[in-house]
mmCIF file of C-alpha atoms in Angstrom:
data_model
loop_
_atom_site.group_PDB
_atom_site.id
_atom_site.type_symbol
_atom_site.label_atom_id
_atom_site.label_comp_id
_atom_site.label_asym_id
_atom_site.label_seq_id
_atom_site.Cartn_x
_atom_site.Cartn_y
_atom_site.Cartn_z
ATOM 1 C CA ASN A 1 -56.337 -11.349 77.208
ATOM 2 C CA GLY A 2 -54.724 -10.484 80.535
ATOM 3 C CA TYR A 3 -56.961 -7.789 80.943
ATOM 4 C CA LEU A 4 -60.360 -9.595 80.247
ATOM 5 C CA LYS A 5 -59.106 -12.252 82.891
ATOM 6 C CA ARG A 6 -58.564 -9.834 85.526
ATOM 7 C CA ALA A 7 -61.958 -7.737 84.513
ATOM 8 C CA GLN A 8 -63.676 -11.477 84.832
ATOM 9 C CA LYS A 9 -62.701 -11.884 88.118
ATOM 10 C CA SER A 10 -63.513 -8.131 89.223
ATOM 11 C CA THR A 11 -66.787 -7.028 90.402
ATOM 12 C CA LYS A 12 -66.831 -4.301 88.394
ATOM 13 C CA PHE A 13 -66.797 -6.470 85.210
ATOM 14 C CA ARG A 14 -69.019 -4.370 82.981
ATOM 15 C CA GLU A 15 -67.375 -0.921 84.084
ATOM 16 C CA LEU A 16 -63.798 -2.223 82.920
ATOM 17 C CA VAL A 17 -65.091 -4.127 80.015
ATOM 18 C CA VAL A 18 -66.508 -0.628 78.639
ATOM 19 C CA GLU A 19 -63.783 1.038 79.504
ATOM 20 C CA LYS A 20 -61.639 -1.075 77.336
ATOM 21 C CA LEU A 21 -64.174 -0.996 74.862
ATOM 22 C CA THR A 22 -63.976 2.953 74.517
ATOM 23 C CA HIS A 23 -60.189 2.998 74.877
ATOM 24 C CA VAL A 24 -60.061 0.722 71.775
ATOM 25 C CA LEU A 25 -62.835 2.794 69.929
ATOM 26 C CA GLY A 26 -60.913 5.939 70.777
ATOM 27 C CA LEU A 27 -57.596 4.341 69.147
ATOM 28 C CA LEU A 28 -59.719 3.346 66.060
ATOM 29 C CA LEU A 29 -61.069 6.965 65.702
ATOM 30 C CA VAL A 30 -57.366 8.305 66.001
ATOM 31 C CA GLU A 31 -56.307 5.738 63.627
ATOM 32 C CA GLU A 32 -58.872 6.681 60.842
ATOM 33 C CA ASP A 33 -58.106 10.296 61.383
ATOM 34 C CA ASP A 34 -54.241 9.816 60.775
ATOM 35 C CA HIS A 35 -55.609 7.691 57.550
ATOM 36 C CA LYS A 36 -57.557 10.327 56.464
ATOM 37 C CA HIS A 37 -54.714 12.912 56.969
ATOM 38 C CA THR A 38 -52.478 10.775 55.190
ATOM 39 C CA SER A 39 -54.331 9.893 52.297
ATOM 40 C CA LYS A 40 -55.261 13.833 51.819
ATOM 41 C CA SER A 41 -51.103 14.384 52.036
ATOM 42 C CA LEU A 42 -50.564 11.652 49.446
ATOM 43 C CA ASP A 43 -53.200 13.069 47.383
ATOM 44 C CA SER A 44 -51.769 16.323 47.595
ATOM 45 C CA LYS A 45 -48.371 14.920 46.987
ATOM 46 C CA VAL A 46 -49.263 13.176 43.992
ATOM 47 C CA ASP A 47 -51.073 16.450 42.303
ATOM 48 C CA GLN A 48 -47.819 18.129 42.846
ATOM 49 C CA LEU A 49 -45.750 15.500 41.240
ATOM 50 C CA ASP A 50 -48.356 15.292 38.368
ATOM 51 C CA HIS A 51 -48.211 18.965 38.115
ATOM 52 C CA LEU A 52 -44.339 19.241 38.075
ATOM 53 C CA THR A 53 -43.927 16.163 35.270
ATOM 54 C CA ARG A 54 -45.950 18.673 33.197
ATOM 55 C CA LYS A 55 -43.857 21.361 34.181
ATOM 56 C CA ILE A 56 -40.612 19.432 33.400
ATOM 57 C CA THR A 57 -42.223 18.384 30.022
ATOM 58 C CA LEU A 58 -43.354 21.571 28.631
ATOM 59 C CA LEU A 59 -39.638 23.051 29.505
ATOM 60 C CA GLN A 60 -38.128 19.775 28.180
ATOM 61 C CA ASN A 61 -40.189 20.951 24.906
ATOM 62 C CA LYS A 62 -39.182 24.418 24.971
ATOM 63 C CA VAL A 63 -35.653 23.844 25.233
ATOM 64 C CA THR A 64 -35.494 21.222 21.915
ATOM 65 C CA ASP A 65 -37.405 24.136 19.937
ATOM 66 C CA GLU A 66 -34.747 26.256 20.977
ATOM 67 C CA GLU A 67 -32.157 23.869 20.213
ATOM 68 C CA ASP A 68 -33.596 23.179 16.975
ATOM 69 C CA ALA A 69 -33.894 26.674 15.829
ATOM 70 C CA LYS A 70 -30.253 27.495 16.649
ATOM 71 C CA ARG A 71 -29.289 24.506 14.984
ATOM 72 C CA LYS A 72 -30.960 25.722 11.874
ATOM 73 C CA THR A 73 -29.312 29.054 12.005
ATOM 74 C CA LEU A 74 -26.095 27.891 12.613
ATOM 75 C CA LEU A 75 -26.514 25.874 9.450
ATOM 76 C CA ARG A 76 -27.748 28.575 7.699
ATOM 77 C CA TYR A 77 -24.516 30.653 8.759
ATOM 78 C CA VAL A 78 -22.297 27.860 7.650
ATOM 79 C CA GLN A 79 -24.108 27.792 4.640
ATOM 80 C CA VAL A 80 -24.249 31.198 3.997
ATOM 81 C CA VAL A 81 -20.229 31.293 5.007
ATOM 82 C CA LYS A 82 -19.105 28.605 2.232
ATOM 83 C CA THR A 83 -21.061 30.190 -0.441
ATOM 84 C CA SER A 84 -19.843 33.687 0.401
ATOM 85 C CA GLN A 85 -16.449 32.554 0.297
ATOM 86 C CA GLU A 86 -16.593 32.729 -3.362
ATOM 87 C CA GLU A 87 -18.518 36.314 -3.362
ATOM 88 C CA GLY A 88 -16.225 37.806 -1.143
ATOM 89 C CA SER A 89 -19.536 39.576 1.380
ATOM 90 C CA LEU A 90 -21.387 38.437 4.207
ATOM 91 C CA GLN A 91 -25.109 38.712 4.677
ATOM 92 C CA LEU A 92 -27.414 37.109 6.328
ATOM 93 C CA PRO A 93 -30.756 38.853 6.089
ATOM 94 C CA GLU A 94 -32.945 36.379 7.791
ATOM 95 C CA SER A 95 -30.881 36.746 10.921
ATOM 96 C CA GLY A 96 -29.967 40.425 10.725
ATOM 97 C CA VAL A 97 -26.099 39.233 10.813
ATOM 98 C CA GLY A 98 -24.036 40.709 8.295
ATOM 99 C CA ASP A 99 -20.659 41.746 7.520
ATOM 100 C CA GLU A 100 -19.809 43.363 10.166
#
């Protein structure tokens, strides 16, 4: 407002108003460019986050499957050990583990 009051008192009112208007419009363009850049950056980070979420889910599923397989193998081993106590020999043909 102070700028407009000084401009109204000046003989170059039109030039001063045009100068101020171009300055404001220039700032607006810079702000719009900054907004576009920030929006693109945010979209990129969202895409990266989605990718990492899918990757983590895949790795968690893989680890869970491996744990289940190891658990089943261990249970089979324990079962064979319990039954082999009566027979005296240990054989796990499915897993390749034998009496060595």
